[in-house]
Amino acid sequence: MILLTGGAGYIGLHTAAVLIGAGHEVVLFDNFSNSKPLGVERLEAIAGRPVPCVQGDVRSRQDMDGLFDQHSISAVVHFAGLKAVGESAEQPLRYYDNNVTGTLVLLEAMIRAEVRRIVFSSSACVYGDPDFSPVPESAALRPANTYGRTKLMVEEILRDLHIAAPDWSIALLRYFNPVGAHPSGLIGEDPNGIPNNLMPFVTQVAVGRRPELRVFGGDYPTPDGTGVRDYIHVMDLAEGHRAALDWTLCDPREVLAANLGTGCGYSVLDLVKAFERASGQAIPHRIVARRAGDVAANWADPSFAGQRLGWTAQRTLDDMCRDAWNWQRQNPRGFA
Ligand code: NAD
Ligand code: UDP
């Protein structure tokens, strides 16, 4: 059985759907601090059967030991964590506690349970403002915010653990910009409050929940002046987890860090145009000042994941927009 911490969240649900489809048994574990039980019910509808989900906190030794006692777990995919960059600057201790302490408590429980395979949700944030794109895994690691530092710390903790315990198999997956939704429209991204990220903001404008999109900066040194990112369909990302999980299950006994991106950069205006095409909805938008902390452009060199995991992203920006719209149109209020 595969444990998905944070499994009721956006990426966790989509990964669970892919793993179940590939024949894996999964158990989700989540404290529902940023997700809802309805998401798990929707996953069950996709899977066509019940999916075990345990409510608890990765920072609780009691919760973690109980989980490993009750389930025969062979590997862990560790999604649980907090992810809002701005909030991480305002509440650094909460971020270190959730993301770093939470991982330590999980790893200690894994050691007690003799589970030595883990896939960790890292982020392109570990690169900060890269010197160039496409960004390879060998690029300098210099996160520009607290959230990114929590991710880099966990990567380093896992590398140190591997030095002490070389029989562990560890995949560090550095996600670029996950967007889109399951093609059924039953699950998708449902941020709390005003979305920080571009795609959920665009989809909320499309359903009339927000009057207009503010485009942060029109004077970047990019082809149209707006920021360029590597948007990756969440189903491709989920398949990347499946590939990484299958790699750990072969017991390679190494630490592997891999970018999960498409290798293509698109600007904010490219995404808006693609979304308008996919949805038939006009997205009123206005260029405003740059957002503090944003970089002009970053996109992945995903070739290492291709070589080592046999995984490459398949879906286009149009697919991402179509599926994001399909989800938001069917669920204008998300899981509420
Ligand atoms: P999400 O918030 O939808 O999912 C995270 C889940 O973890 C939520 O369901 C939340 O309730 C749960 N959780 C948080 N703290 C917990 C705790 N202490 N104990 C138990 N459960 C807890 O976020 P997501 O977009 O699915 O991201 C999953 C992971 O991927 C996170 O670690 C995030 O930092 C990382 N990541 C996300 C992105 C992105 O853009 N979505 C990019 C790079 C990395
Ligand atoms: N962005 C924007 N308006 C928004 C949200 C985001 O113009 O309301 C831009 C942002 O400046 C960046 C891109 O969209 O250039 C992607 O931002 P997002 O927050 O989704 O991801 P990031 O790469 O910053 O993690």
CSV table of C-alpha atoms and ligand atoms in Angstrom, one decimal:
chain,number,residue,atom,x,y,z
A,1,MET,CA,0.0,0.0,0.0
A,2,ILE,CA,1.2,3.5,-0.9
A,3,LEU,CA,0.8,6.3,1.7
A,4,LEU,CA,-0.1,9.7,0.2
A,5,THR,CA,0.4,12.4,2.9
A,6,GLY,CA,-1.6,15.5,2.0
A,7,GLY,CA,-3.4,13.1,-0.3
A,8,ALA,CA,-6.7,15.1,-0.2
A,9,GLY,CA,-5.0,18.2,-1.7
A,10,TYR,CA,-4.9,19.3,-5.3
A,11,ILE,CA,-1.9,17.2,-6.5
A,12,GLY,CA,-2.5,14.4,-4.1
A,13,LEU,CA,-6.1,13.6,-5.4
A,14,HIS,CA,-4.9,13.6,-9.0
A,15,THR,CA,-1.9,11.4,-8.2
A,16,ALA,CA,-4.1,9.0,-6.2
A,17,ALA,CA,-6.4,8.8,-9.3
A,18,VAL,CA,-3.5,7.9,-11.5
A,19,LEU,CA,-1.9,5.4,-9.0
A,20,ILE,CA,-5.3,3.7,-8.5
A,21,GLY,CA,-5.8,3.5,-12.2
A,22,ALA,CA,-2.3,1.8,-12.5
A,23,GLY,CA,-3.3,-0.8,-9.9
A,24,HIS,CA,-1.7,0.6,-6.8
A,25,GLU,CA,-3.5,0.4,-3.4
A,26,VAL,CA,-3.3,3.8,-1.7
A,27,VAL,CA,-4.2,5.3,1.7
A,28,LEU,CA,-4.6,9.1,2.0
A,29,PHE,CA,-3.6,10.9,5.1
A,30,ASP,CA,-4.6,14.6,5.6
A,31,ASN,CA,-5.4,17.1,8.3
A,32,PHE,CA,-7.8,18.9,5.9
A,33,SER,CA,-6.2,22.3,6.7
A,34,ASN,CA,-6.3,23.1,2.9
A,35,SER,CA,-8.7,20.5,1.5
A,36,LYS,CA,-12.2,19.0,2.0
A,37,PRO,CA,-13.6,15.5,2.5
A,38,LEU,CA,-15.7,16.1,-0.6
A,39,GLY,CA,-12.6,15.9,-2.7
A,40,VAL,CA,-12.0,12.4,-1.4
A,41,GLU,CA,-15.6,11.4,-2.3
A,42,ARG,CA,-15.0,12.7,-5.8
A,43,LEU,CA,-11.9,10.6,-6.0
A,44,GLU,CA,-13.9,7.6,-5.0
A,45,ALA,CA,-16.4,8.3,-7.8
A,46,ILE,CA,-13.5,8.4,-10.3
A,47,ALA,CA,-11.9,5.2,-8.8
A,48,GLY,CA,-15.3,3.4,-8.6
A,49,ARG,CA,-14.5,2.2,-5.1
A,50,PRO,CA,-13.8,3.4,-1.6
A,51,VAL,CA,-10.4,5.0,-1.0
A,52,PRO,CA,-9.1,4.8,2.6
A,53,CYS,CA,-8.4,8.3,4.0
A,54,VAL,CA,-7.1,8.9,7.5
A,55,GLN,CA,-7.5,12.3,9.2
A,56,GLY,CA,-4.4,13.3,11.1
A,57,ASP,CA,-1.4,15.5,11.2
A,58,VAL,CA,2.1,14.6,10.0
A,59,ARG,CA,3.5,16.5,12.9
A,60,SER,CA,1.9,14.1,15.4
A,61,ARG,CA,4.0,11.1,16.3
A,62,GLN,CA,0.9,9.4,17.6
A,63,ASP,CA,-1.0,9.9,14.3
A,64,MET,CA,1.9,8.7,12.2
A,65,ASP,CA,2.7,5.6,14.3
A,66,GLY,CA,-1.0,4.7,14.3
A,67,LEU,CA,-1.1,5.0,10.5
A,68,PHE,CA,2.0,2.8,10.0
A,69,ASP,CA,0.6,0.3,12.5
A,70,GLN,CA,-2.7,0.0,10.8
A,71,HIS,CA,-1.6,-0.2,7.2
A,72,SER,CA,1.1,-2.2,5.5
A,73,ILE,CA,2.9,0.7,3.7
A,74,SER,CA,5.6,0.0,1.2
A,75,ALA,CA,6.4,3.6,0.1
A,76,VAL,CA,5.3,7.2,0.9
A,77,VAL,CA,4.5,10.1,-1.4
A,78,HIS,CA,4.9,13.1,0.8
A,79,PHE,CA,2.6,16.0,-0.4
A,80,ALA,CA,1.5,17.4,3.1
A,81,GLY,CA,2.7,20.9,3.6
A,82,LEU,CA,1.8,24.6,3.2
A,83,LYS,CA,2.5,26.2,-0.1
A,84,ALA,CA,1.7,30.0,-0.2
A,85,VAL,CA,4.8,32.0,-0.8
A,86,GLY,CA,3.4,35.3,0.6
A,87,GLU,CA,2.0,33.6,3.7
A,88,SER,CA,5.4,31.9,4.3
A,89,ALA,CA,7.0,35.4,4.7
A,90,GLU,CA,4.4,36.4,7.3
A,91,GLN,CA,4.3,33.2,9.2
A,92,PRO,CA,7.7,31.6,8.9
A,93,LEU,CA,7.6,29.5,12.0
A,94,ARG,CA,4.3,27.9,10.9
A,95,TYR,CA,5.9,27.1,7.6
A,96,TYR,CA,9.0,25.6,9.1
A,97,ASP,CA,6.9,23.6,11.6
A,98,ASN,CA,4.5,22.2,8.9
A,99,ASN,CA,7.0,21.5,6.2
A,100,VAL,CA,10.2,20.7,8.0
A,101,THR,CA,9.1,19.4,11.4
A,102,GLY,CA,6.2,17.5,9.7
A,103,THR,CA,8.7,15.8,7.4
A,104,LEU,CA,11.0,14.9,10.4
A,105,VAL,CA,8.1,13.3,12.3
A,106,LEU,CA,7.1,11.4,9.2
A,107,LEU,CA,10.7,10.2,8.5
A,108,GLU,CA,11.1,9.0,12.1
A,109,ALA,CA,7.8,7.0,11.9
A,110,MET,CA,9.0,5.6,8.6
A,111,ILE,CA,12.3,4.5,10.2
A,112,ARG,CA,10.3,2.8,13.1
A,113,ALA,CA,8.1,1.1,10.5
A,114,GLU,CA,11.1,0.1,8.3
A,115,VAL,CA,9.7,1.9,5.2
A,116,ARG,CA,12.6,3.3,3.2
A,117,ARG,CA,11.0,4.6,0.0
A,118,ILE,CA,9.8,8.2,-0.4
A,119,VAL,CA,8.8,10.6,-3.1
A,120,PHE,CA,9.0,14.2,-2.0
A,121,SER,CA,7.0,17.2,-3.3
A,122,SER,CA,9.8,19.8,-3.9
A,123,SER,CA,9.4,22.8,-6.0
A,124,ALA,CA,11.1,24.9,-8.7
A,125,CYS,CA,11.2,27.5,-5.9
A,126,VAL,CA,14.5,25.9,-4.8
A,127,TYR,CA,16.2,27.5,-7.8
A,128,GLY,CA,15.0,31.0,-6.9
A,129,ASP,CA,15.8,33.4,-9.8
A,130,PRO,CA,17.7,31.1,-12.1
A,131,ASP,CA,20.7,32.4,-14.1
A,132,PHE,CA,19.1,31.0,-17.3
A,133,SER,CA,16.3,28.8,-18.6
A,134,PRO,CA,15.7,26.0,-19.3
A,135,VAL,CA,16.8,25.2,-15.7
A,136,PRO,CA,18.6,21.9,-15.2
A,137,GLU,CA,18.8,20.1,-11.9
A,138,SER,CA,22.4,21.2,-11.5
A,139,ALA,CA,21.5,24.9,-11.4
A,140,ALA,CA,22.3,26.8,-8.2
A,141,LEU,CA,19.9,26.2,-5.3
A,142,ARG,CA,19.2,29.6,-3.8
A,143,PRO,CA,15.5,29.9,-2.9
A,144,ALA,CA,14.2,33.5,-2.7
A,145,ASN,CA,11.5,33.0,0.0
A,146,THR,CA,10.7,31.1,3.2
A,147,TYR,CA,8.5,28.6,1.4
A,148,GLY,CA,11.3,27.7,-1.0
A,149,ARG,CA,13.8,27.4,1.9
A,150,THR,CA,11.5,24.9,3.6
A,151,LYS,CA,11.6,22.8,0.4
A,152,LEU,CA,15.4,23.0,0.1
A,153,MET,CA,15.8,22.1,3.8
A,154,VAL,CA,13.8,19.0,3.4
A,155,GLU,CA,15.8,18.0,0.3
A,156,GLU,CA,19.0,18.4,2.4
A,157,ILE,CA,17.5,16.4,5.3
A,158,LEU,CA,16.7,13.6,2.9
A,159,ARG,CA,20.2,13.7,1.4
A,160,ASP,CA,21.8,13.5,4.9
A,161,LEU,CA,19.4,10.7,5.8
A,162,HIS,CA,20.6,8.8,2.7
A,163,ILE,CA,24.2,9.2,3.7
A,164,ALA,CA,23.4,7.7,7.1
A,165,ALA,CA,21.0,5.1,5.7
A,166,PRO,CA,22.1,4.2,2.1
A,167,ASP,CA,19.4,1.6,1.7
A,168,TRP,CA,16.8,4.4,1.3
A,169,SER,CA,15.4,5.2,-2.2
A,170,ILE,CA,14.5,8.9,-2.4
A,171,ALA,CA,13.0,10.9,-5.3
A,172,LEU,CA,12.9,14.7,-4.9
A,173,LEU,CA,10.5,16.1,-7.5
A,174,ARG,CA,10.8,19.7,-8.3
A,175,TYR,CA,7.5,20.8,-9.8
A,176,PHE,CA,7.2,23.8,-12.0
A,177,ASN,CA,3.7,25.3,-12.3
A,178,PRO,CA,0.9,22.7,-12.0
A,179,VAL,CA,-2.4,23.6,-13.5
A,180,GLY,CA,-5.5,21.9,-15.0
A,181,ALA,CA,-7.7,19.2,-13.6
A,182,HIS,CA,-8.8,15.6,-14.0
A,183,PRO,CA,-10.6,15.3,-17.4
A,184,SER,CA,-13.8,14.2,-15.6
A,185,GLY,CA,-14.1,17.6,-14.0
A,186,LEU,CA,-14.8,15.9,-10.6
A,187,ILE,CA,-11.6,17.1,-9.0
A,188,GLY,CA,-9.5,20.2,-9.5
A,189,GLU,CA,-7.8,23.1,-7.8
A,190,ASP,CA,-9.9,24.8,-5.1
A,191,PRO,CA,-7.8,27.5,-3.4
A,192,ASN,CA,-9.0,29.1,-0.2
A,193,GLY,CA,-9.8,32.8,-0.5
A,194,ILE,CA,-8.4,35.0,-3.3
A,195,PRO,CA,-6.2,32.8,-5.5
A,196,ASN,CA,-2.5,33.7,-5.5
A,197,ASN,CA,-1.8,31.6,-8.7
A,198,LEU,CA,-2.6,32.6,-12.2
A,199,MET,CA,-4.7,29.7,-13.5
A,200,PRO,CA,-7.2,29.6,-10.6
A,201,PHE,CA,-7.6,33.3,-10.8
A,202,VAL,CA,-8.3,33.1,-14.5
A,203,THR,CA,-10.9,30.4,-14.0
A,204,GLN,CA,-12.6,32.4,-11.3
A,205,VAL,CA,-12.8,35.4,-13.6
A,206,ALA,CA,-14.3,33.1,-16.2
A,207,VAL,CA,-17.2,32.0,-13.9
A,208,GLY,CA,-17.8,35.5,-12.7
A,209,ARG,CA,-16.3,35.2,-9.2
A,210,ARG,CA,-13.7,37.9,-9.9
A,211,PRO,CA,-14.2,41.0,-12.2
A,212,GLU,CA,-10.8,41.0,-13.9
A,213,LEU,CA,-7.3,39.5,-13.9
A,214,ARG,CA,-4.5,41.8,-12.9
A,215,VAL,CA,-1.4,40.9,-14.9
A,216,PHE,CA,1.6,41.5,-12.7
A,217,GLY,CA,4.1,43.4,-14.8
A,218,GLY,CA,4.2,44.2,-18.6
A,219,ASP,CA,7.8,45.3,-18.7
A,220,TYR,CA,9.7,42.1,-18.2
A,221,PRO,CA,12.5,41.3,-20.7
A,222,THR,CA,10.2,38.6,-22.3
A,223,PRO,CA,8.6,38.6,-25.8
A,224,ASP,CA,5.4,40.3,-24.7
A,225,GLY,CA,6.7,41.8,-21.4
A,226,THR,CA,4.7,39.5,-19.1
A,227,GLY,CA,6.2,36.8,-16.9
A,228,VAL,CA,7.1,33.4,-18.5
A,229,ARG,CA,6.5,30.1,-16.7
A,230,ASP,CA,6.5,26.4,-17.3
A,231,TYR,CA,2.8,25.3,-16.8
A,232,ILE,CA,2.4,21.6,-16.5
A,233,HIS,CA,-0.9,19.7,-16.6
A,234,VAL,CA,-1.6,18.2,-13.1
A,235,MET,CA,-2.3,14.8,-14.8
A,236,ASP,CA,1.2,14.8,-16.4
A,237,LEU,CA,2.5,15.7,-12.9
A,238,ALA,CA,0.5,12.8,-11.4
A,239,GLU,CA,2.0,10.5,-14.0
A,240,GLY,CA,5.5,11.8,-13.1
A,241,HIS,CA,4.8,10.7,-9.5
A,242,ARG,CA,3.7,7.3,-10.7
A,243,ALA,CA,7.1,7.0,-12.6
A,244,ALA,CA,9.0,8.2,-9.5
A,245,LEU,CA,7.1,5.8,-7.2
A,246,ASP,CA,7.7,2.9,-9.5
A,247,TRP,CA,11.4,3.8,-9.5
A,248,THR,CA,11.6,3.8,-5.7
A,249,LEU,CA,9.8,0.4,-5.6
A,250,CYS,CA,12.7,-1.1,-7.6
A,251,ASP,CA,15.0,-0.1,-4.6
A,252,PRO,CA,17.6,1.9,-6.5
A,253,ARG,CA,18.9,3.0,-3.1
A,254,GLU,CA,19.8,6.5,-4.3
A,255,VAL,CA,18.6,10.1,-4.1
A,256,LEU,CA,17.4,11.4,-7.3
A,257,ALA,CA,16.3,15.1,-7.9
A,258,ALA,CA,14.2,15.6,-11.0
A,259,ASN,CA,12.4,18.6,-12.6
A,260,LEU,CA,8.8,18.0,-13.5
A,261,GLY,CA,8.0,20.5,-16.2
A,262,THR,CA,7.3,20.5,-19.9
A,263,GLY,CA,10.3,22.4,-21.1
A,264,CYS,CA,8.1,25.1,-22.7
A,265,GLY,CA,7.7,28.6,-21.3
A,266,TYR,CA,4.5,30.6,-21.8
A,267,SER,CA,3.7,34.2,-20.8
A,268,VAL,CA,0.8,35.3,-18.8
A,269,LEU,CA,-0.8,36.7,-22.0
A,270,ASP,CA,-0.2,33.4,-23.8
A,271,LEU,CA,-2.1,31.6,-21.0
A,272,VAL,CA,-4.9,34.1,-21.1
A,273,LYS,CA,-5.3,33.8,-24.9
A,274,ALA,CA,-5.2,30.0,-24.7
A,275,PHE,CA,-7.8,30.0,-21.9
A,276,GLU,CA,-10.1,32.3,-23.9
A,277,ARG,CA,-9.8,29.9,-26.9
A,278,ALA,CA,-10.5,26.8,-24.8
A,279,SER,CA,-13.4,28.3,-22.9
A,280,GLY,CA,-15.0,30.8,-25.3
A,281,GLN,CA,-15.0,33.2,-22.3
A,282,ALA,CA,-13.4,36.6,-22.5
A,283,ILE,CA,-11.0,37.2,-19.6
A,284,PRO,CA,-11.0,41.0,-18.8
A,285,HIS,CA,-7.4,41.8,-17.8
A,286,ARG,CA,-5.3,44.8,-17.0
A,287,ILE,CA,-1.5,45.2,-16.7
A,288,VAL,CA,-0.5,46.5,-13.3
A,289,ALA,CA,2.8,46.8,-11.4
A,290,ARG,CA,5.1,43.8,-11.0
A,291,ARG,CA,4.5,41.5,-8.0
A,292,ALA,CA,7.3,41.6,-5.4
A,293,GLY,CA,9.5,38.5,-5.6
A,294,ASP,CA,8.5,37.5,-9.1
A,295,VAL,CA,11.1,36.5,-11.7
A,296,ALA,CA,10.9,37.3,-15.4
A,297,ALA,CA,11.1,33.8,-16.7
A,298,ASN,CA,11.8,30.3,-15.7
A,299,TRP,CA,11.1,27.0,-17.4
A,300,ALA,CA,12.4,23.5,-16.8
A,301,ASP,CA,14.9,21.3,-18.6
A,302,PRO,CA,12.9,18.1,-18.0
A,303,SER,CA,15.3,15.8,-19.8
A,304,PHE,CA,16.7,14.1,-16.7
A,305,ALA,CA,13.2,12.9,-15.7
A,306,GLY,CA,12.9,11.5,-19.3
A,307,GLN,CA,16.2,9.6,-19.0
A,308,ARG,CA,15.9,8.3,-15.4
A,309,LEU,CA,12.2,7.9,-14.9
A,310,GLY,CA,11.0,7.4,-18.5
A,311,TRP,CA,8.6,10.2,-18.0
A,312,THR,CA,7.8,13.3,-20.2
A,313,ALA,CA,4.8,15.6,-20.1
A,314,GLN,CA,2.3,14.9,-22.9
A,315,ARG,CA,-0.4,17.6,-22.5
A,316,THR,CA,-0.4,21.0,-24.1
A,317,LEU,CA,-1.3,24.4,-22.8
A,318,ASP,CA,-4.7,24.1,-24.6
A,319,ASP,CA,-5.3,20.8,-22.7
A,320,MET,CA,-4.5,22.5,-19.4
A,321,CYS,CA,-6.9,25.4,-20.1
A,322,ARG,CA,-9.7,23.1,-21.4
A,323,ASP,CA,-9.5,20.8,-18.3
A,324,ALA,CA,-9.2,23.8,-15.8
A,325,TRP,CA,-12.3,25.3,-17.4
A,326,ASN,CA,-14.2,22.0,-17.4
A,327,TRP,CA,-13.6,21.7,-13.6
A,328,GLN,CA,-14.4,25.3,-12.7
A,329,ARG,CA,-17.5,25.4,-15.0
A,330,GLN,CA,-18.9,22.3,-13.3
A,331,ASN,CA,-17.8,23.5,-9.8
A,332,PRO,CA,-18.0,27.3,-9.8
A,333,ARG,CA,-17.6,27.2,-6.0
A,334,GLY,CA,-15.0,24.5,-6.0
A,335,PHE,CA,-15.7,21.8,-3.4
A,336,ALA,CA,-17.9,24.1,-1.3
B,1,NAD,P1,-2.7,21.4,-1.3
B,1,NAD,O1,-2.7,22.4,-0.3
B,1,NAD,O2,-3.9,21.3,-2.2
B,1,NAD,O3,-2.4,20.0,-0.7
B,1,NAD,C1,-1.6,19.8,0.4
B,1,NAD,C2,-2.4,18.9,1.4
B,1,NAD,O4,-1.6,18.7,2.6
B,1,NAD,C3,-3.7,19.6,1.8
B,1,NAD,O5,-4.8,18.7,1.6
B,1,NAD,C4,-3.5,19.9,3.3
B,1,NAD,O6,-4.7,19.8,4.0
B,1,NAD,C5,-2.5,18.9,3.7
B,1,NAD,N1,-1.7,19.2,4.9
B,1,NAD,C6,-1.0,20.4,5.1
B,1,NAD,N2,-0.3,20.3,6.2
B,1,NAD,C7,-0.6,19.1,6.8
B,1,NAD,C8,-0.2,18.4,8.0
B,1,NAD,N3,0.6,19.1,8.8
B,1,NAD,N4,-0.6,17.2,8.2
B,1,NAD,C9,-1.4,16.6,7.3
B,1,NAD,N5,-1.8,17.1,6.2
B,1,NAD,C10,-1.4,18.4,5.9
B,1,NAD,O7,-1.4,21.7,-2.2
B,1,NAD,P2,-0.9,21.0,-3.6
B,1,NAD,O8,-0.9,22.0,-4.6
B,1,NAD,O9,-1.6,19.7,-3.8
B,1,NAD,O10,0.6,20.7,-3.2
B,1,NAD,C11,1.1,19.5,-2.7
B,1,NAD,C12,2.6,19.6,-2.4
B,1,NAD,O11,3.3,20.0,-3.6
B,1,NAD,C13,2.9,20.6,-1.3
B,1,NAD,O12,3.9,20.1,-0.5
B,1,NAD,C14,3.4,21.8,-2.1
B,1,NAD,O13,4.3,22.6,-1.4
B,1,NAD,C15,4.1,21.1,-3.3
B,1,NAD,N6,4.1,22.0,-4.5
B,1,NAD,C16,3.0,22.5,-5.0
B,1,NAD,C17,3.0,23.3,-6.1
B,1,NAD,C18,1.8,24.0,-6.7
B,1,NAD,O14,1.9,25.0,-7.4
B,1,NAD,N7,0.6,23.5,-6.4
B,1,NAD,C19,4.3,23.6,-6.8
B,1,NAD,C20,5.4,23.0,-6.2
B,1,NAD,C21,5.3,22.2,-5.1
B,2,UDP,N1,0.3,36.3,-12.3
B,2,UDP,C1,-0.5,37.4,-12.7
B,2,UDP,N2,-1.7,37.7,-12.0
B,2,UDP,C2,-2.1,36.9,-11.0
B,2,UDP,C3,-1.4,35.8,-10.6
B,2,UDP,C4,-0.2,35.5,-11.3
B,2,UDP,O1,-0.1,38.1,-13.6
B,2,UDP,O2,-3.2,37.2,-10.5
B,2,UDP,C5,1.5,36.0,-13.0
B,2,UDP,C6,2.8,36.0,-12.1
B,2,UDP,O3,3.3,37.3,-12.0
B,2,UDP,C7,3.7,35.1,-12.8
B,2,UDP,C8,2.7,34.1,-13.4
B,2,UDP,O4,1.4,34.7,-13.5
B,2,UDP,O5,4.3,35.7,-13.9
B,2,UDP,C9,2.6,32.7,-12.6
B,2,UDP,O6,2.3,33.1,-11.3
B,2,UDP,P1,1.9,32.0,-10.2
B,2,UDP,O7,1.6,32.7,-8.9
B,2,UDP,O8,0.8,31.2,-10.8
B,2,UDP,O9,3.1,31.0,-10.1
B,2,UDP,P2,4.6,31.3,-9.7
B,2,UDP,O10,5.5,31.0,-10.9
B,2,UDP,O11,4.8,32.7,-9.2
B,2,UDP,O12,4.8,30.3,-8.5
